[in-house]
Coordinates of C-alpha atoms and ligand atoms in Angstrom, one line a residue:
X1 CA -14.7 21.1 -27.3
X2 CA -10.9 21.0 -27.0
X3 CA -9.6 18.9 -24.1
X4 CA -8.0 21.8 -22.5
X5 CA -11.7 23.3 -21.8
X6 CA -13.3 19.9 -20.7
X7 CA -10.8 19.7 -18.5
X8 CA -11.7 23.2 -16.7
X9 CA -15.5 22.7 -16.8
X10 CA -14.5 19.4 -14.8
X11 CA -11.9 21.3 -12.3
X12 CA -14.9 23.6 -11.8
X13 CA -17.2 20.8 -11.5
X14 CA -15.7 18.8 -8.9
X15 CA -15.3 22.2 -6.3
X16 CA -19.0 22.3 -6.5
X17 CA -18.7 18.5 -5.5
X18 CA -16.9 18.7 -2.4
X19 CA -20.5 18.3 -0.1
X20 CA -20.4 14.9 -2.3
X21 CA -17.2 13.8 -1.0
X22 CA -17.7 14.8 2.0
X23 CA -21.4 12.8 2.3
X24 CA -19.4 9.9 0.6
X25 CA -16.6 9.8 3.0
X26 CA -19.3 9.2 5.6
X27 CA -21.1 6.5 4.2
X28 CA -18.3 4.6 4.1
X29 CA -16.5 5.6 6.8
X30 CA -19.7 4.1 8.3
X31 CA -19.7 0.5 6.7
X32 CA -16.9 -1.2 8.9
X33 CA -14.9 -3.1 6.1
X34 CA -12.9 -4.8 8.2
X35 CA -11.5 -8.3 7.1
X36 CA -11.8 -11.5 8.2
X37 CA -7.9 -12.1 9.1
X38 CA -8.6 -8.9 11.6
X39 CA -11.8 -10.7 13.0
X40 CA -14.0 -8.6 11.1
X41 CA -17.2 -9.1 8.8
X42 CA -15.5 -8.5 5.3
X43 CA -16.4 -5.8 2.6
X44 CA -19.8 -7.1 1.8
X45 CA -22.1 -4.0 3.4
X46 CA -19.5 -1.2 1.8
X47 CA -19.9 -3.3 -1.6
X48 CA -23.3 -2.9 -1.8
X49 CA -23.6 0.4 -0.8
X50 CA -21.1 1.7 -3.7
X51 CA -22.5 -0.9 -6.1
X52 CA -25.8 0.3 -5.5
X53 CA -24.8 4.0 -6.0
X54 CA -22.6 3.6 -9.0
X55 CA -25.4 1.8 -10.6
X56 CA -27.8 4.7 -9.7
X57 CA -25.4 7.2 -11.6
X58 CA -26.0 4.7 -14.6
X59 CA -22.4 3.0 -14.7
X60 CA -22.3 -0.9 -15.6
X61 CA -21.1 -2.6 -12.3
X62 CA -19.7 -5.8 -12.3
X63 CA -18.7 -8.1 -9.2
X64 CA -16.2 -11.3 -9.0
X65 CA -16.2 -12.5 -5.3
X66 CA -14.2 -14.4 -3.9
X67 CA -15.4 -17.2 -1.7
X68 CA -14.6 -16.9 2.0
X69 CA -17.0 -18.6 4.3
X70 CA -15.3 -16.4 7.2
X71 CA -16.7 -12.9 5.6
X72 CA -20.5 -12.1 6.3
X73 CA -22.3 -13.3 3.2
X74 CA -19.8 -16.2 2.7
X75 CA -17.7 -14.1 0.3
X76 CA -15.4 -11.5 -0.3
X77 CA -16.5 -8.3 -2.9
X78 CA -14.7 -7.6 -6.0
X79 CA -16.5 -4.5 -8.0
X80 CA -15.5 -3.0 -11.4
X81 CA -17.4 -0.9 -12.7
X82 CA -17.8 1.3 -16.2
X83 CA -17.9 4.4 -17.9
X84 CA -17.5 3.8 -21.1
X85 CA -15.1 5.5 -23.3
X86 CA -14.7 6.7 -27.2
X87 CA -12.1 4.0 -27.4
X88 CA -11.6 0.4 -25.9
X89 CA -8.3 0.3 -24.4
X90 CA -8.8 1.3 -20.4
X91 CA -7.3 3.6 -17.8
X92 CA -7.5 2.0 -14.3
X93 CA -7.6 3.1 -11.1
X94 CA -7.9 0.1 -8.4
X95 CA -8.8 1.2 -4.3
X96 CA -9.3 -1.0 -2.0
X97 CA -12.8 -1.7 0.2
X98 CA -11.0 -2.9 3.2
X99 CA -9.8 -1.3 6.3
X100 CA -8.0 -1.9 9.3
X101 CA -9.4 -2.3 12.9
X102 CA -9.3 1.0 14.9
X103 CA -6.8 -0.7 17.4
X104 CA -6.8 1.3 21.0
X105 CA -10.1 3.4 21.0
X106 CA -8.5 5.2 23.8
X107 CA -6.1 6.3 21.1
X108 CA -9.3 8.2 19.1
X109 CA -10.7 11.6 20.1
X110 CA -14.1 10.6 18.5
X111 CA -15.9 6.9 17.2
X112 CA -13.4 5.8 14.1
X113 CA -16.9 5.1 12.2
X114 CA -18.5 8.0 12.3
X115 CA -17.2 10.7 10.3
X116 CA -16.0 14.2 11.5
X117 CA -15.4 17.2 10.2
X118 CA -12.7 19.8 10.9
X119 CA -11.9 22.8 8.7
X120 CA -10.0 21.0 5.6
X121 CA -9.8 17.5 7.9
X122 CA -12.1 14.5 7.4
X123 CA -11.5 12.1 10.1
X124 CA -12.1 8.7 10.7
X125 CA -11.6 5.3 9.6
X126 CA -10.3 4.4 6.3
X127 CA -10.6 8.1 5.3
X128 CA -7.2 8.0 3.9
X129 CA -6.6 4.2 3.5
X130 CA -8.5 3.8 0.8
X131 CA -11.3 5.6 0.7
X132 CA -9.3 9.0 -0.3
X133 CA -8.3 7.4 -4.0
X134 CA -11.9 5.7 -3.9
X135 CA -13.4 8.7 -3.6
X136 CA -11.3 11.0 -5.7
X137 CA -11.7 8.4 -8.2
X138 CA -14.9 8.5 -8.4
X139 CA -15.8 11.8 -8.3
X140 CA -13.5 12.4 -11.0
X141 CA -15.9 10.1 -12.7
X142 CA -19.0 11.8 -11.6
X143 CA -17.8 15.2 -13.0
X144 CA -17.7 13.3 -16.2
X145 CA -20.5 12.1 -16.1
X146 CA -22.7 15.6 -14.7
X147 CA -20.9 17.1 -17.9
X148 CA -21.6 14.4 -20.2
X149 CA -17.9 14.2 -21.4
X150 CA -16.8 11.0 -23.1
X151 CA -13.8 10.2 -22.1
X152 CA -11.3 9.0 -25.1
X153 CA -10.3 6.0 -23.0
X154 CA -12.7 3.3 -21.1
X155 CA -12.9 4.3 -17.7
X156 CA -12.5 1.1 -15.4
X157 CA -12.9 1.8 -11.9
X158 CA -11.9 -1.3 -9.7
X159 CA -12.8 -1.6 -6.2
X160 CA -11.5 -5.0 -4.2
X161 CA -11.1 -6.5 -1.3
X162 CA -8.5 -8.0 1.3
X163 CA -5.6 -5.7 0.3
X164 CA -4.9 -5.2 4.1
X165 CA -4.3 -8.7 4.5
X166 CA -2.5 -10.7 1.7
X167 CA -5.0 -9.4 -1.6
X168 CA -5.5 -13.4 -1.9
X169 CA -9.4 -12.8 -2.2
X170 CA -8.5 -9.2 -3.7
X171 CA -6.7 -8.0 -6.4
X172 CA -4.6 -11.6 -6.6
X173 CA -7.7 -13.1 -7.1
X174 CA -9.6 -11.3 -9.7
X175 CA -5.8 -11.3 -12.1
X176 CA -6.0 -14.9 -11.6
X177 CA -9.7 -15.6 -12.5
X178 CA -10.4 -12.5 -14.8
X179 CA -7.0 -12.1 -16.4
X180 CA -8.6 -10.8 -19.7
X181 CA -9.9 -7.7 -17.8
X182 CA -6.2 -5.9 -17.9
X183 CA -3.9 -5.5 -20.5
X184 CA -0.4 -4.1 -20.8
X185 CA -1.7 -1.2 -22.9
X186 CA -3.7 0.3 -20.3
X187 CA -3.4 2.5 -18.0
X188 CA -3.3 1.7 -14.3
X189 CA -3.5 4.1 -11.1
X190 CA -3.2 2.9 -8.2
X191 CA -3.9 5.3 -5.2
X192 CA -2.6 3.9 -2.2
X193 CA 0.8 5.5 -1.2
X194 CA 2.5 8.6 -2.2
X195 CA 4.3 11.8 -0.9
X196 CA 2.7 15.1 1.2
X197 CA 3.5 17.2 -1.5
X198 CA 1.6 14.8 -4.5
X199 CA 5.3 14.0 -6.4
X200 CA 5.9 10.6 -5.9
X201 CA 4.8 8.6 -8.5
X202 CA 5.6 5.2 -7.2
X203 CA 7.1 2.5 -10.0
X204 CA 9.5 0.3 -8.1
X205 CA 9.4 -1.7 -5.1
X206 CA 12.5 -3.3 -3.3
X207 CA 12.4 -6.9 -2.1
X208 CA 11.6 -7.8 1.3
X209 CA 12.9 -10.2 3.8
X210 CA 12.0 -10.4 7.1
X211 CA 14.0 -12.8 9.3
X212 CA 13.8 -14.6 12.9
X213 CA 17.0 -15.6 15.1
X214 CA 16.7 -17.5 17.1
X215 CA 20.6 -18.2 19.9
X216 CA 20.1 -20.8 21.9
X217 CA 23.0 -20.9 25.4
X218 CA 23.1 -21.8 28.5
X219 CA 21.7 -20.0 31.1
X220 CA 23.7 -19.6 34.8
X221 CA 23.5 -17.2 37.2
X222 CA 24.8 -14.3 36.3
X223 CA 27.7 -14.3 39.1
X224 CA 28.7 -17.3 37.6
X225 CA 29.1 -16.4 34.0
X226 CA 31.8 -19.2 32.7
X227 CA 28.8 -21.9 33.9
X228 CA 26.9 -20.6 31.0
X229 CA 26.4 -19.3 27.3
X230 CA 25.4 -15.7 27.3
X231 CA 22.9 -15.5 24.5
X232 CA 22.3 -11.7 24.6
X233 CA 26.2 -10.8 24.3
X234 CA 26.0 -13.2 21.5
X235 CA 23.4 -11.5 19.9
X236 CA 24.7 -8.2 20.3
X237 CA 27.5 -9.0 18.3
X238 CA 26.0 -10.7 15.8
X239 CA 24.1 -7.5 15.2
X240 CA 26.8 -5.2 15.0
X241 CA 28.6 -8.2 12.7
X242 CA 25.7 -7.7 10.4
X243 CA 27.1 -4.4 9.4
X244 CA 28.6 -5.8 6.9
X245 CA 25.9 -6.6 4.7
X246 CA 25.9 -3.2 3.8
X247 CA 28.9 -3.4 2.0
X248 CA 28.7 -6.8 1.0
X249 CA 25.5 -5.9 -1.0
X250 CA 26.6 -2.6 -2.0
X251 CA 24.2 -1.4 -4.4
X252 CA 23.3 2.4 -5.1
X253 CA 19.8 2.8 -7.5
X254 CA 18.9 6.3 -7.3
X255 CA 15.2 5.3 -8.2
X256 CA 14.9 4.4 -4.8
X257 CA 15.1 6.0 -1.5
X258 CA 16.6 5.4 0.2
X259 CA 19.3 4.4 -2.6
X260 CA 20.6 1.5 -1.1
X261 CA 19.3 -1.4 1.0
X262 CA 18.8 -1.9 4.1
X263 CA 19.2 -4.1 6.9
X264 CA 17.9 -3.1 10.4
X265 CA 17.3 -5.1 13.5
X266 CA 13.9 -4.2 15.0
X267 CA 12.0 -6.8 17.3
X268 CA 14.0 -8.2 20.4
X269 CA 12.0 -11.0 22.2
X270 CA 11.7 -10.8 26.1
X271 CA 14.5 -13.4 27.6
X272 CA 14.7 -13.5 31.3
X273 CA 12.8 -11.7 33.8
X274 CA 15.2 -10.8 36.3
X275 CA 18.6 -9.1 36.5
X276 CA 20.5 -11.5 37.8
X277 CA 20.5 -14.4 35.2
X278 CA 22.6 -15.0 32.4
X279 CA 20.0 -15.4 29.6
X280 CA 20.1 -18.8 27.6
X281 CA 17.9 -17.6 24.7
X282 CA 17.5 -14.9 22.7
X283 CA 15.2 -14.0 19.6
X284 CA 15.4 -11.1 17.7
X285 CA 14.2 -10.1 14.3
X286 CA 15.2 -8.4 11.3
X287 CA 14.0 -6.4 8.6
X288 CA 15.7 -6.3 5.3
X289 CA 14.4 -4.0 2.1
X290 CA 16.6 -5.1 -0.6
X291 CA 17.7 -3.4 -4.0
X292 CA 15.8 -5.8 -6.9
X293 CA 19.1 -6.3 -8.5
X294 CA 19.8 -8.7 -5.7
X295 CA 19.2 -12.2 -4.7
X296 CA 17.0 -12.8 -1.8
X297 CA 18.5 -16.0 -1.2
X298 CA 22.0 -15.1 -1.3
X299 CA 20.7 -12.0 1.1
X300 CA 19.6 -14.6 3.5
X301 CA 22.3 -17.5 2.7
X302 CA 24.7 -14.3 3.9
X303 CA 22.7 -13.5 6.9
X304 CA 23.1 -17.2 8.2
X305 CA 26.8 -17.4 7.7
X306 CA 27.5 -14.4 9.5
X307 CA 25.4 -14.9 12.5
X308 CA 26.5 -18.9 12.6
X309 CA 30.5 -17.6 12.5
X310 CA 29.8 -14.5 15.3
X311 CA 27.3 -16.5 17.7
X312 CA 30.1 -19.5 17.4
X313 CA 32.5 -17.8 19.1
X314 CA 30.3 -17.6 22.2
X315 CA 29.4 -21.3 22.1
X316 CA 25.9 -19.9 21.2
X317 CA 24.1 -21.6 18.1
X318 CA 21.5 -19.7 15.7
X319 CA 18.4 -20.4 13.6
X320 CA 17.5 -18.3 11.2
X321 CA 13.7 -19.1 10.3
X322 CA 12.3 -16.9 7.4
X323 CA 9.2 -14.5 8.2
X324 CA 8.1 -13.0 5.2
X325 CA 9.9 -13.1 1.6
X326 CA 8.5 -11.4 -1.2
X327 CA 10.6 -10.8 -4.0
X328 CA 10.0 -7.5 -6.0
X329 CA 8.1 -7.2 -9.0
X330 CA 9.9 -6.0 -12.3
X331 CA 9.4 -2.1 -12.1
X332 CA 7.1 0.1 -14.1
X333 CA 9.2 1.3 -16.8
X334 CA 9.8 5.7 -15.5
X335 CA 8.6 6.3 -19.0
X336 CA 5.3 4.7 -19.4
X337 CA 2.9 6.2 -20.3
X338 CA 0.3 5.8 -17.0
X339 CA 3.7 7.5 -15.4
X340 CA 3.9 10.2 -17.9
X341 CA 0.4 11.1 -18.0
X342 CA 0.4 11.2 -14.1
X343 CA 3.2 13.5 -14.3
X344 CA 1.5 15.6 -16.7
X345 CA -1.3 15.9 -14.3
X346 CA 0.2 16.8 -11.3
X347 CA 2.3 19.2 -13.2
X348 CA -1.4 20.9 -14.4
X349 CA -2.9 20.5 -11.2
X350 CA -0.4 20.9 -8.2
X351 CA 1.8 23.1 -10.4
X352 CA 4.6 20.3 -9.3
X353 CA 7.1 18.1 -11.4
X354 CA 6.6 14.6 -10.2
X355 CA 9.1 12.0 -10.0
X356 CA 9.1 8.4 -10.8
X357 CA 10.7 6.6 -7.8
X358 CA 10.7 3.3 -6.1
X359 CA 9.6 2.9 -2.0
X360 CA 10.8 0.0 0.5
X361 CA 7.3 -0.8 1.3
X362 CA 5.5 -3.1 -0.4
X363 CA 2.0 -2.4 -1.8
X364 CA -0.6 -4.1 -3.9
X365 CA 0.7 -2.7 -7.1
X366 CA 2.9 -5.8 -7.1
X367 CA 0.5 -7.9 -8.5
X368 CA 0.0 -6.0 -12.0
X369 CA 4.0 -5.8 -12.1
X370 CA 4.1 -9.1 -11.2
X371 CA 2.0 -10.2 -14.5
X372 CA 3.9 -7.1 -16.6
X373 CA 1.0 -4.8 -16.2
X374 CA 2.5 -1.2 -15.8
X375 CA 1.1 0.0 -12.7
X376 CA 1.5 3.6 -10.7
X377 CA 1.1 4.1 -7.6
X378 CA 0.0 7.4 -6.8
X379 CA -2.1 9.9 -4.5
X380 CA -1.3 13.0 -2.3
X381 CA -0.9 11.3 1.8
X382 CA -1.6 12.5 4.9
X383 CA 0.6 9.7 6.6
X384 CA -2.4 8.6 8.5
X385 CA -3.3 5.4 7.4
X386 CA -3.8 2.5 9.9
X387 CA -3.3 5.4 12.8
X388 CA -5.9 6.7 15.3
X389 CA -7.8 9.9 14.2
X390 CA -7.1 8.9 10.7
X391 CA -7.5 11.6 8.2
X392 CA -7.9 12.8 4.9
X393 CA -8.0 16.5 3.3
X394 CA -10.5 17.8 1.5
X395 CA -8.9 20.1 -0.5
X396 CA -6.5 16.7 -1.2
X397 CA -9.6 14.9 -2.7
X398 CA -10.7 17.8 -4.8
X399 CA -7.0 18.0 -6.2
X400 CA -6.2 14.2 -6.2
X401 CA -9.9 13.9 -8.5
X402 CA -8.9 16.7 -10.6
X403 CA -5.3 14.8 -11.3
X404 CA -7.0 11.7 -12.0
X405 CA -9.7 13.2 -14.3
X406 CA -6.9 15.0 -16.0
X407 CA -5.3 11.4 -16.5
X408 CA -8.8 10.2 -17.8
X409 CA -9.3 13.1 -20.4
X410 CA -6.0 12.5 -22.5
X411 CA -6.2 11.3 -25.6
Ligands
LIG501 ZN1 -4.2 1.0 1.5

C-alpha cells in the first residue's frame, strides 16, 4: 500500500475516533496534574492512568522520574513510550502532563476538572495546555495501530512533567539523564504553541530579560516638593528615556514577529497611599524580548546606564536587579526536515502553507535547541491556555492528529 492510501485509511480512521478523544479529554481533564511549585500533588495519578492505557494498546512504556519529595509519590513522571517503526531513527512528539491551577473559580462557568461538552468545544482544564497535542498525538498513534500500519520511522511519544514551572524535573531532566534517547537526526514535534489558523511552525525564540528598578528619593509632602526627591517623576522619565533602546539595538529579523525587539515597561509597584505625598520610592518592572543576535548583557549593561544618567538628574538613585534571563537557544534551521515535513502536513491537511517563524515567548522547545536537537513547535490554538473555561476544539484534535500522523507516515 502506497503511503498516499495509508494515509486516507488513517484520516478516515481517526473521524471515527473522535468519541475516543473526547472520553480521553475527560480522563485527564479529571486527574488534577497540578505541580508542586503551584501547591499541587504532581503528575503522578495522570501518569498512571496514560501509562496504563498505552500499555493496554500494546505500546512499550518507559518512565524516568524525577525525584521530588514535594509531588505525591515522592516523584515527578517522565513517560516515553513506543511504536515501533520499520526503521530506527525516531519522530518525536513531547506534551507535557502538567497543568496550571484553575485560579478564580468564580472565573469558570462549570468545575475546571470535569469535562464539558459544547458543539465543537471541549472545556476544561488543561484541554488545550497540553492535553490537545497529548491527545492528538496519540490518537494519531492509535489509528496506526487499529490499521496495523508500520510506520517507516520509530514512533516515540514522550510525555513529562513540570513544563509549567521551570521543566527542571521535566524535559531538562530526562536530556540530562537519558541523553542517548534523542539524536539530531530525528524528528521532534513539539505541540505546545502555534497560530488559530495551524501555520506557525515555531523554530526560533528571542531572548528574554526581565528586569526590576528599583529609585530610591526622598519623600516630603507634596506642598513642599524641593524638601524631597520625587521618585515617580524620576521614573517616568527614565521610562520614556528607555525609548532609546529601540534604536540602540536596532535589529530587523523577519523570522520573528514581531521583527524587532522589544522593550516594554509593565509592572509598577504601589508607592504611597495617599495623594498628598511626594513618593520616596518607586519600583517598576520591565520586560524585554530580545533579537538572538544580541547580547543580553550589553541589553542590560544599557538599561543601567540609561536609567542611572535620567534618575541622576532628579537626585534619585536606581537598582537594577535581574528577574529572569534566559538567553535563546540557537534556532531550528527553517529547512529541517521536522519543519518541512510539518509543512507538508498542514499543507495536506489544512490546505494551508505554513511558515517557519520565531515567537517572543519562551517554551520548552528550548531545551532540544539548547543541546542542537532540531525541534518544532507546532499545534492549531485556541488561545485558551492557563485561562478560565479553557478549551480545545474537536474538530482541532481530529485535524492536529491527522497532521501529526501525516508527519509519522513519511518515509
Ligand atoms: Zn503548555
Amino acid at each position: 500500500m502506497k503511503s498516499i492510501e495509508k494515509f486516507s485509511q488513517v484520516s478516515e480512521r481517526l473521524e471515527q475516533l473522535k468519541e475516543e478523544m473526547i472520553n480521553l479529554q475527560r480522563e485527564l481533564v479529571s486527574r488534577v496534574a497540578v505541580g508542586p511549585d503551584n501547591d499541587g500533588p504532581g503528575e503522578g495519578e495522570k501518569a498512571a492512568f496514560l501509562e496504563n492505557l498505552l500499555t493496554g494498546w500494546g505500546l512499550k512504556v518507559e518512565n524516568y522520574p524525577a525525584p521530588d519529595p514535594r509531588a505525591a509519590g515522592g516523584e515527578r513522571p517522565n513517560l516515553v513510550a513506543w511504536l515501533p517503526g520499520k526503521r530506527p531513527d525516531k519522530v518525536w512528539v513531547l506534551s507535557h502532563l502538567d497543568v496550571v491551577p484553575p485560579g478564580d473559580l468564580d472565573l469558570w462557568d462549570s468545575d475546571p476538572y470535569t469535562l464539558r461538552v459544547e458543539g465543537d468545544r471541549l472545556i476544561g482544564r488543561g484541554t488545550e495546555d497540553n492535553h490537545q497535542g497529548m491527545v492528538s498525538s496519540l490518537m494519531a498513534v492509535k489509528a496506526l495501530l487499529d490499521l496495523g500500519i508500520t510506520p517507516p520511522r520509530t514512533v516515540g511519544l514522550a510525555l513529562v512533567a513540570d513544563e509549567e514551572t521551570g521543566s527542571h524535573k521535566g524535559l531538562e531532566f530526562l536530556l540530562k539523564t537519558q541523553p542517548q534517547l534523542f539524536s539530531a537526526q530525528d524528528l521532534i514535534i513539539v505541540p505546545d504553541a502555534g497560530s488559530e489558523d495551524s501555520t506557525l511552525v515555531e523554530v526560533a525564540e528571542k531572548s528574554v530579560l526581565w528586569l526590576r528598578l528599583t529609585l530610591l528619593g526622598q519623600q516630603c509632602h507634596a506642598s513642599r516638593p524641593l524638601l524631597g526627591k520625587n521618585t515617580l517623576r524620576a521614573a517616568a522619565h527614565v521610562i520614556v528615556a528607555l525609548e532609546a533602546l529601540h534604536q540602540e539595538f536596532a535589529g530587523h529579523n523577519p523570522l520573528f514577529d514581531p521583527p524587532e525587539s522589544t522593550f516594554e515597561p509593565t509592572q509598577k509597584e504601589a508607592n504611597v497611599g495617599n495623594i498628598n505625598t511626594i513618593p520616596g520610592r518607586d519600583v517598576f518592572y520591565l520586560d524585554c524580548r530580545v533579537l538572538p543576535e544580541f547580547d543580553l548583557g550589553q541589553v542590560r549593561t544599557r538599561i543601567k546606564t540609561i536609567a542611572r544618567k535620567t534618575a541622576a538628574k532628579f537626585g534619585v538613585t536606581v537598582t537594577v536587579d535581574p528577574v529572569q534571563e534566559l538567553e535563546s537557544a540557537p534556532a531550528t534551521d527553517p529547512e529541517a526536515p521536522v519543519v518541512q515535513a510539518l509543512v507538508r502536513a498542514i499543507r495536506e491537511v489544512y490546505g494551508r502553507e505554513a511558515k517557519p517563524q520565531g515567537i517572543g515567548g519562551g517554551t520548552v522547545a528550548a531545551f532540544f535547541r539548547q543541546r542542537r536537537l532540531p525541534a518544532a513547535v507546532w499545534m492549531t490554538v485556541s488561545h485558551s491556555a492557563h485561562q478560565p473555561n479553557e478549551f480545545c476544539l474537536l474538530s482541532n484534535l481530529v485535524n492536529d492528529a491527522r497532521v501529526m500522523a501525516h508527519v509519522f507516515l513519511e518515509e
